[in-house]
Amino acid sequence: MVDFESIRNKSIISAKKDIRESISEDNYIINAINNIDELTKTANTLTKRLRDWYALCLPELSKRIADNETFVKLVISKDRKELFQELKIKESMGKDLDKRELKPVKELALQIKSIYSLRDELKKYLETIMSSYCKNLFSVTGALLGAKLIEEAGSLKRLAMMPSSTVQLLGAEKALFRHLKTGARPPKHGTILQHTLVSSAKKNVRGRAARSVADKISMAVKTDYFKGKFIGDRLNKELEEKLR
């Protein structure tokens, strides 16, 4: 008689083992970059609320300080009089709130600061794993852009198997679909726009810059996947010479 229960248990054990062994650095990288993105969005949304709230006290601060993290730090570390000196103003349109009114504002700022701190810790973790797992990609793109490309491709292997033209357009799928459907202008770049050599390029040559960077990324990631030697410095030098 066939022992179906024994077969079932063995199948479950085998499946669990396969799942456990299938977990790789790709999974860690994808989870880390997704959490970094979510934490950034959450912090930015809450900081917008903080700006609106603190504007009751000192609206001039939000107008002068564009960077969200700097704004949060100032709300936490300085009182209204100190901010008057910081901003070099003599009076404000806002109301001088008492301690009871300011307490929840400060508490919100502290919570936002903790979100930024957690995000920064994840960035450090991501840099550590990227620099060992795919050192050439890390060298060419940095941790955040490299991780985002892996996330969009699905894995380092899939990214390595893509032609550079596909790497160039990762993250621009909606624009590409719109081009195919309506005949709108085709996208010249996707997530790769985050690379400094692409974002800093003049608009009329940005497509060429994106193409060049995508070529080097493709070379870097293929070398990493097939366990080649470190060529990141050479790739960066070639990019600099071509685009600067």
PDB file of C-alpha atoms in Angstrom:
ATOM      1  CA  MET A   1       0.000   0.000   0.000  1.00  0.00           C
ATOM      2  CA  VAL A   2       1.308   3.425  -0.968  1.00  0.00           C
ATOM      3  CA  ASP A   3       2.070   5.634   2.024  1.00  0.00           C
ATOM      4  CA  PHE A   4       0.683   8.931   0.698  1.00  0.00           C
ATOM      5  CA  GLU A   5       1.260  10.727   4.000  1.00  0.00           C
ATOM      6  CA  SER A   6       4.973   9.869   3.902  1.00  0.00           C
ATOM      7  CA  ILE A   7       5.235  11.004   0.268  1.00  0.00           C
ATOM      8  CA  ARG A   8       3.439  14.242   1.153  1.00  0.00           C
ATOM      9  CA  ASN A   9       5.778  14.953   4.079  1.00  0.00           C
ATOM     10  CA  LYS A  10       8.873  14.243   1.975  1.00  0.00           C
ATOM     11  CA  SER A  11       7.553  16.548  -0.756  1.00  0.00           C
ATOM     12  CA  ILE A  12       6.985  19.333   1.765  1.00  0.00           C
ATOM     13  CA  ILE A  13      10.502  18.906   3.199  1.00  0.00           C
ATOM     14  CA  SER A  14      11.979  18.924  -0.314  1.00  0.00           C
ATOM     15  CA  ALA A  15       9.979  22.018  -1.289  1.00  0.00           C
ATOM     16  CA  LYS A  16      11.069  23.869   1.849  1.00  0.00           C
ATOM     17  CA  LYS A  17      14.691  22.987   1.127  1.00  0.00           C
ATOM     18  CA  ASP A  18      14.392  24.205  -2.485  1.00  0.00           C
ATOM     19  CA  ILE A  19      12.838  27.481  -1.336  1.00  0.00           C
ATOM     20  CA  ARG A  20      15.499  27.948   1.336  1.00  0.00           C
ATOM     21  CA  GLU A  21      18.325  27.320  -1.130  1.00  0.00           C
ATOM     22  CA  SER A  22      16.755  29.595  -3.756  1.00  0.00           C
ATOM     23  CA  ILE A  23      17.073  32.624  -1.467  1.00  0.00           C
ATOM     24  CA  SER A  24      20.061  34.621  -2.673  1.00  0.00           C
ATOM     25  CA  GLU A  25      21.651  38.047  -2.468  1.00  0.00           C
ATOM     26  CA  ASP A  26      19.147  39.163  -5.125  1.00  0.00           C
ATOM     27  CA  ASN A  27      16.345  38.744  -2.587  1.00  0.00           C
ATOM     28  CA  TYR A  28      18.207  40.772   0.041  1.00  0.00           C
ATOM     29  CA  ILE A  29      19.010  43.534  -2.451  1.00  0.00           C
ATOM     30  CA  ILE A  30      15.460  43.738  -3.818  1.00  0.00           C
ATOM     31  CA  ASN A  31      13.922  43.852  -0.343  1.00  0.00           C
ATOM     32  CA  ALA A  32      16.419  46.470   0.821  1.00  0.00           C
ATOM     33  CA  ILE A  33      15.897  48.840  -2.128  1.00  0.00           C
ATOM     34  CA  ASN A  34      12.105  48.464  -1.934  1.00  0.00           C
ATOM     35  CA  ASN A  35      12.171  49.316   1.759  1.00  0.00           C
ATOM     36  CA  ILE A  36      14.476  52.280   1.143  1.00  0.00           C
ATOM     37  CA  ASP A  37      12.032  53.595  -1.464  1.00  0.00           C
ATOM     38  CA  GLU A  38       9.058  53.119   0.877  1.00  0.00           C
ATOM     39  CA  LEU A  39      10.820  54.782   3.809  1.00  0.00           C
ATOM     40  CA  THR A  40      11.794  57.736   1.614  1.00  0.00           C
ATOM     41  CA  LYS A  41       8.210  58.173   0.391  1.00  0.00           C
ATOM     42  CA  THR A  42       6.840  57.905   3.930  1.00  0.00           C
ATOM     43  CA  ALA A  43       9.360  60.393   5.317  1.00  0.00           C
ATOM     44  CA  ASN A  44       8.683  62.865   2.503  1.00  0.00           C
ATOM     45  CA  THR A  45       4.908  62.614   2.988  1.00  0.00           C
ATOM     46  CA  LEU A  46       5.206  63.139   6.743  1.00  0.00           C
ATOM     47  CA  THR A  47       7.645  66.017   6.260  1.00  0.00           C
ATOM     48  CA  LYS A  48       5.093  67.738   4.029  1.00  0.00           C
ATOM     49  CA  ARG A  49       2.612  67.476   6.911  1.00  0.00           C
ATOM     50  CA  LEU A  50       5.285  68.738   9.308  1.00  0.00           C
ATOM     51  CA  ARG A  51       5.963  71.740   7.076  1.00  0.00           C
ATOM     52  CA  ASP A  52       2.255  72.614   7.039  1.00  0.00           C
ATOM     53  CA  TRP A  53       2.041  72.232  10.813  1.00  0.00           C
ATOM     54  CA  TYR A  54       5.196  74.188  11.617  1.00  0.00           C
ATOM     55  CA  ALA A  55       4.098  76.948   9.235  1.00  0.00           C
ATOM     56  CA  LEU A  56       1.601  77.953  11.944  1.00  0.00           C
ATOM     57  CA  CYS A  57       4.629  78.881  14.035  1.00  0.00           C
ATOM     58  CA  LEU A  58       7.253  79.955  11.497  1.00  0.00           C
ATOM     59  CA  PRO A  59       6.207  79.761   7.818  1.00  0.00           C
ATOM     60  CA  GLU A  60       9.456  81.388   6.733  1.00  0.00           C
ATOM     61  CA  LEU A  61      11.450  78.272   7.661  1.00  0.00           C
ATOM     62  CA  SER A  62       9.720  76.072   5.093  1.00  0.00           C
ATOM     63  CA  LYS A  63      10.213  78.699   2.390  1.00  0.00           C
ATOM     64  CA  ARG A  64      13.931  79.020   3.089  1.00  0.00           C
ATOM     65  CA  ILE A  65      14.826  75.352   3.716  1.00  0.00           C
ATOM     66  CA  ALA A  66      14.061  73.124   0.726  1.00  0.00           C
ATOM     67  CA  ASP A  67      15.854  69.983   1.917  1.00  0.00           C
ATOM     68  CA  ASN A  68      13.501  67.829   3.996  1.00  0.00           C
ATOM     69  CA  GLU A  69      16.114  66.287   6.300  1.00  0.00           C
ATOM     70  CA  THR A  70      17.630  69.676   7.098  1.00  0.00           C
ATOM     71  CA  PHE A  71      14.158  71.052   7.810  1.00  0.00           C
ATOM     72  CA  VAL A  72      13.387  68.206  10.233  1.00  0.00           C
ATOM     73  CA  LYS A  73      16.721  68.630  12.052  1.00  0.00           C
ATOM     74  CA  LEU A  74      16.130  72.370  12.508  1.00  0.00           C
ATOM     75  CA  VAL A  75      12.633  71.831  13.907  1.00  0.00           C
ATOM     76  CA  ILE A  76      14.057  69.360  16.433  1.00  0.00           C
ATOM     77  CA  SER A  77      17.236  71.179  17.437  1.00  0.00           C
ATOM     78  CA  LYS A  78      16.322  74.883  17.454  1.00  0.00           C
ATOM     79  CA  ASP A  79      13.610  76.944  19.084  1.00  0.00           C
ATOM     80  CA  ARG A  80      11.781  79.827  17.423  1.00  0.00           C
ATOM     81  CA  LYS A  81      14.194  82.531  18.601  1.00  0.00           C
ATOM     82  CA  GLU A  82      17.229  80.592  17.380  1.00  0.00           C
ATOM     83  CA  LEU A  83      15.557  80.108  14.000  1.00  0.00           C
ATOM     84  CA  PHE A  84      14.933  83.850  13.790  1.00  0.00           C
ATOM     85  CA  GLN A  85      18.714  84.307  14.008  1.00  0.00           C
ATOM     86  CA  GLU A  86      19.342  81.416  11.602  1.00  0.00           C
ATOM     87  CA  LEU A  87      17.007  82.924   8.998  1.00  0.00           C
ATOM     88  CA  LYS A  88      18.077  86.500   9.804  1.00  0.00           C
ATOM     89  CA  ILE A  89      14.522  87.733  10.273  1.00  0.00           C
ATOM     90  CA  LYS A  90      13.118  90.073  12.929  1.00  0.00           C
ATOM     91  CA  GLU A  91       9.489  88.993  12.887  1.00  0.00           C
ATOM     92  CA  SER A  92       7.312  86.232  11.506  1.00  0.00           C
ATOM     93  CA  MET A  93       3.807  85.882  10.144  1.00  0.00           C
ATOM     94  CA  GLY A  94       3.384  82.811  12.371  1.00  0.00           C
ATOM     95  CA  LYS A  95       2.150  82.504  15.940  1.00  0.00           C
ATOM     96  CA  ASP A  96       4.491  81.951  18.872  1.00  0.00           C
ATOM     97  CA  LEU A  97       3.196  78.531  19.958  1.00  0.00           C
ATOM     98  CA  ASP A  98       3.517  77.458  23.595  1.00  0.00           C
ATOM     99  CA  LYS A  99       5.186  74.208  24.716  1.00  0.00           C
ATOM    100  CA  ARG A 100       1.912  72.272  24.754  1.00  0.00           C
ATOM    101  CA  GLU A 101       1.133  73.290  21.174  1.00  0.00           C
ATOM    102  CA  LEU A 102       4.683  72.574  19.995  1.00  0.00           C
ATOM    103  CA  LYS A 103       5.008  69.164  21.666  1.00  0.00           C
ATOM    104  CA  PRO A 104       3.183  67.070  19.000  1.00  0.00           C
ATOM    105  CA  VAL A 105       5.017  68.969  16.255  1.00  0.00           C
ATOM    106  CA  LYS A 106       8.394  68.103  17.780  1.00  0.00           C
ATOM    107  CA  GLU A 107       7.307  64.492  18.324  1.00  0.00           C
ATOM    108  CA  LEU A 108       6.353  64.161  14.658  1.00  0.00           C
ATOM    109  CA  ALA A 109       9.743  65.586  13.674  1.00  0.00           C
ATOM    110  CA  LEU A 110      11.485  63.018  15.901  1.00  0.00           C
ATOM    111  CA  GLN A 111       9.528  60.167  14.297  1.00  0.00           C
ATOM    112  CA  ILE A 112      10.497  61.400  10.832  1.00  0.00           C
ATOM    113  CA  LYS A 113      14.136  61.605  11.906  1.00  0.00           C
ATOM    114  CA  SER A 114      13.990  57.956  13.022  1.00  0.00           C
ATOM    115  CA  ILE A 115      12.628  56.981   9.590  1.00  0.00           C
ATOM    116  CA  TYR A 116      15.528  58.763   7.897  1.00  0.00           C
ATOM    117  CA  SER A 117      17.951  57.007  10.269  1.00  0.00           C
ATOM    118  CA  LEU A 118      16.499  53.598   9.429  1.00  0.00           C
ATOM    119  CA  ARG A 119      16.719  54.406   5.725  1.00  0.00           C
ATOM    120  CA  ASP A 120      20.371  55.414   6.106  1.00  0.00           C
ATOM    121  CA  GLU A 121      21.144  52.128   7.893  1.00  0.00           C
ATOM    122  CA  LEU A 122      19.546  50.214   5.025  1.00  0.00           C
ATOM    123  CA  LYS A 123      21.646  52.189   2.554  1.00  0.00           C
ATOM    124  CA  LYS A 124      24.818  51.154   4.406  1.00  0.00           C
ATOM    125  CA  TYR A 125      23.657  47.528   4.388  1.00  0.00           C
ATOM    126  CA  LEU A 126      22.940  47.762   0.672  1.00  0.00           C
ATOM    127  CA  GLU A 127      26.392  49.203  -0.034  1.00  0.00           C
ATOM    128  CA  THR A 128      27.991  46.316   1.862  1.00  0.00           C
ATOM    129  CA  ILE A 129      26.138  43.574   0.005  1.00  0.00           C
ATOM    130  CA  MET A 130      26.405  45.251  -3.422  1.00  0.00           C
ATOM    131  CA  SER A 131      30.153  45.842  -3.102  1.00  0.00           C
ATOM    132  CA  SER A 132      30.754  42.131  -2.518  1.00  0.00           C
ATOM    133  CA  TYR A 133      28.028  40.537  -4.670  1.00  0.00           C
ATOM    134  CA  CYS A 134      28.361  42.687  -7.795  1.00  0.00           C
ATOM    135  CA  LYS A 135      31.415  44.891  -7.339  1.00  0.00           C
ATOM    136  CA  ASN A 136      31.621  46.039 -10.967  1.00  0.00           C
ATOM    137  CA  LEU A 137      27.980  47.113 -11.119  1.00  0.00           C
ATOM    138  CA  PHE A 138      28.414  48.822  -7.747  1.00  0.00           C
ATOM    139  CA  SER A 139      31.477  50.659  -9.035  1.00  0.00           C
ATOM    140  CA  VAL A 140      29.709  51.955 -12.160  1.00  0.00           C
ATOM    141  CA  THR A 141      26.301  52.789 -10.673  1.00  0.00           C
ATOM    142  CA  GLY A 142      26.618  53.059  -6.923  1.00  0.00           C
ATOM    143  CA  ALA A 143      24.465  51.027  -4.528  1.00  0.00           C
ATOM    144  CA  LEU A 144      21.045  52.625  -5.042  1.00  0.00           C
ATOM    145  CA  LEU A 145      20.935  52.726  -8.844  1.00  0.00           C
ATOM    146  CA  GLY A 146      22.524  49.286  -9.172  1.00  0.00           C
ATOM    147  CA  ALA A 147      20.034  47.787  -6.723  1.00  0.00           C
ATOM    148  CA  LYS A 148      17.125  49.473  -8.494  1.00  0.00           C
ATOM    149  CA  LEU A 149      18.209  47.967 -11.823  1.00  0.00           C
ATOM    150  CA  ILE A 150      18.440  44.502 -10.235  1.00  0.00           C
ATOM    151  CA  GLU A 151      14.984  45.004  -8.713  1.00  0.00           C
ATOM    152  CA  GLU A 152      13.475  46.051 -12.040  1.00  0.00           C
ATOM    153  CA  ALA A 153      15.128  43.183 -13.909  1.00  0.00           C
ATOM    154  CA  GLY A 154      14.190  40.650 -11.219  1.00  0.00           C
ATOM    155  CA  SER A 155      17.700  39.359 -10.509  1.00  0.00           C
ATOM    156  CA  LEU A 156      21.358  39.879 -11.344  1.00  0.00           C
ATOM    157  CA  LYS A 157      21.134  37.005 -13.829  1.00  0.00           C
ATOM    158  CA  ARG A 158      18.220  38.554 -15.718  1.00  0.00           C
ATOM    159  CA  LEU A 159      19.964  41.924 -15.784  1.00  0.00           C
ATOM    160  CA  ALA A 160      23.124  40.268 -17.130  1.00  0.00           C
ATOM    161  CA  MET A 161      21.166  38.557 -19.909  1.00  0.00           C
ATOM    162  CA  MET A 162      19.577  41.795 -21.117  1.00  0.00           C
ATOM    163  CA  PRO A 163      21.019  43.734 -24.066  1.00  0.00           C
ATOM    164  CA  SER A 164      22.264  47.200 -23.143  1.00  0.00           C
ATOM    165  CA  SER A 165      19.358  48.776 -25.062  1.00  0.00           C
ATOM    166  CA  THR A 166      16.926  47.103 -22.641  1.00  0.00           C
ATOM    167  CA  VAL A 167      19.009  48.144 -19.628  1.00  0.00           C
ATOM    168  CA  GLN A 168      18.834  51.714 -20.927  1.00  0.00           C
ATOM    169  CA  LEU A 169      15.013  51.668 -20.859  1.00  0.00           C
ATOM    170  CA  LEU A 170      14.397  49.774 -17.609  1.00  0.00           C
ATOM    171  CA  GLY A 171      11.873  51.780 -15.609  1.00  0.00           C
ATOM    172  CA  ALA A 172      10.454  53.489 -18.710  1.00  0.00           C
ATOM    173  CA  GLU A 173       7.954  50.766 -19.579  1.00  0.00           C
ATOM    174  CA  LYS A 174       4.916  53.074 -19.425  1.00  0.00           C
ATOM    175  CA  ALA A 175       6.516  55.586 -21.791  1.00  0.00           C
ATOM    176  CA  LEU A 176       7.587  52.776 -24.122  1.00  0.00           C
ATOM    177  CA  PHE A 177       4.060  51.317 -24.144  1.00  0.00           C
ATOM    178  CA  ARG A 178       2.630  54.781 -24.853  1.00  0.00           C
ATOM    179  CA  HIS A 179       5.062  55.116 -27.766  1.00  0.00           C
ATOM    180  CA  LEU A 180       4.018  51.748 -29.202  1.00  0.00           C
ATOM    181  CA  LYS A 181       0.313  52.424 -28.690  1.00  0.00           C
ATOM    182  CA  THR A 182      -0.030  56.074 -29.714  1.00  0.00           C
ATOM    183  CA  GLY A 183       3.129  56.848 -31.650  1.00  0.00           C
ATOM    184  CA  ALA A 184       4.347  59.276 -28.986  1.00  0.00           C
ATOM    185  CA  ARG A 185       8.059  59.992 -28.724  1.00  0.00           C
ATOM    186  CA  PRO A 186      10.030  56.920 -27.633  1.00  0.00           C
ATOM    187  CA  PRO A 187      11.795  57.181 -24.264  1.00  0.00           C
ATOM    188  CA  LYS A 188      15.565  57.646 -24.330  1.00  0.00           C
ATOM    189  CA  HIS A 189      16.192  56.436 -20.805  1.00  0.00           C
ATOM    190  CA  GLY A 190      14.517  54.999 -17.733  1.00  0.00           C
ATOM    191  CA  THR A 191      15.912  54.532 -14.237  1.00  0.00           C
ATOM    192  CA  ILE A 192      19.399  55.035 -15.667  1.00  0.00           C
ATOM    193  CA  LEU A 193      18.626  58.777 -15.593  1.00  0.00           C
ATOM    194  CA  GLN A 194      19.647  58.618 -11.910  1.00  0.00           C
ATOM    195  CA  HIS A 195      23.279  58.138 -12.990  1.00  0.00           C
ATOM    196  CA  THR A 196      25.103  61.452 -12.564  1.00  0.00           C
ATOM    197  CA  LEU A 197      26.664  61.319 -16.041  1.00  0.00           C
ATOM    198  CA  VAL A 198      23.180  61.022 -17.561  1.00  0.00           C
ATOM    199  CA  SER A 199      21.307  63.476 -15.346  1.00  0.00           C
ATOM    200  CA  SER A 200      24.039  66.106 -15.705  1.00  0.00           C
ATOM    201  CA  ALA A 201      24.247  65.781 -19.500  1.00  0.00           C
ATOM    202  CA  LYS A 202      22.671  68.453 -21.672  1.00  0.00           C
ATOM    203  CA  LYS A 203      19.203  67.499 -22.850  1.00  0.00           C
ATOM    204  CA  ASN A 204      20.196  67.199 -26.503  1.00  0.00           C
ATOM    205  CA  VAL A 205      22.927  64.632 -25.706  1.00  0.00           C
ATOM    206  CA  ARG A 206      21.248  62.874 -22.787  1.00  0.00           C
ATOM    207  CA  GLY A 207      20.137  59.976 -24.976  1.00  0.00           C
ATOM    208  CA  ARG A 208      23.723  59.372 -26.099  1.00  0.00           C
ATOM    209  CA  ALA A 209      24.920  59.582 -22.496  1.00  0.00           C
ATOM    210  CA  ALA A 210      22.274  57.060 -21.409  1.00  0.00           C
ATOM    211  CA  ARG A 211      23.348  54.713 -24.196  1.00  0.00           C
ATOM    212  CA  SER A 212      27.010  54.918 -23.162  1.00  0.00           C
ATOM    213  CA  VAL A 213      26.239  54.357 -19.484  1.00  0.00           C
ATOM    214  CA  ALA A 214      23.934  51.429 -20.323  1.00  0.00           C
ATOM    215  CA  ASP A 215      26.744  49.831 -22.354  1.00  0.00           C
ATOM    216  CA  LYS A 216      29.132  50.003 -19.395  1.00  0.00           C
ATOM    217  CA  ILE A 217      26.480  48.784 -16.953  1.00  0.00           C
ATOM    218  CA  SER A 218      25.816  45.831 -19.239  1.00  0.00           C
ATOM    219  CA  MET A 219      29.528  44.998 -19.355  1.00  0.00           C
ATOM    220  CA  ALA A 220      29.850  45.383 -15.580  1.00  0.00           C
ATOM    221  CA  VAL A 221      26.882  43.190 -14.694  1.00  0.00           C
ATOM    222  CA  LYS A 222      27.866  40.448 -17.159  1.00  0.00           C
ATOM    223  CA  THR A 223      31.353  40.381 -15.660  1.00  0.00           C
ATOM    224  CA  ASP A 224      29.870  40.131 -12.164  1.00  0.00           C
ATOM    225  CA  TYR A 225      27.441  37.367 -13.061  1.00  0.00           C
ATOM    226  CA  PHE A 226      30.093  35.250 -14.763  1.00  0.00           C
ATOM    227  CA  LYS A 227      32.531  35.873 -11.875  1.00  0.00           C
ATOM    228  CA  GLY A 228      35.022  37.883 -13.887  1.00  0.00           C
ATOM    229  CA  LYS A 229      37.714  40.146 -12.483  1.00  0.00           C
ATOM    230  CA  PHE A 230      37.211  43.718 -11.293  1.00  0.00           C
ATOM    231  CA  ILE A 231      36.988  46.150 -14.231  1.00  0.00           C
ATOM    232  CA  GLY A 232      34.940  48.896 -12.579  1.00  0.00           C
ATOM    233  CA  ASP A 233      37.725  51.483 -12.534  1.00  0.00           C
ATOM    234  CA  ARG A 234      38.432  50.992 -16.228  1.00  0.00           C
ATOM    235  CA  LEU A 235      34.749  51.257 -17.151  1.00  0.00           C
ATOM    236  CA  ASN A 236      34.364  54.455 -15.133  1.00  0.00           C
ATOM    237  CA  LYS A 237      37.469  55.962 -16.713  1.00  0.00           C
ATOM    238  CA  GLU A 238      36.192  55.175 -20.209  1.00  0.00           C
ATOM    239  CA  LEU A 239      32.837  56.743 -19.382  1.00  0.00           C
ATOM    240  CA  GLU A 240      34.438  59.877 -17.997  1.00  0.00           C
ATOM    241  CA  GLU A 241      36.630  60.276 -21.079  1.00  0.00           C
ATOM    242  CA  LYS A 242      33.689  59.792 -23.418  1.00  0.00           C
ATOM    243  CA  LEU A 243      31.108  61.985 -21.690  1.00  0.00           C
ATOM    244  CA  ARG A 244      33.028  64.730 -19.927  1.00  0.00           C
TER     245      ARG A 244
END
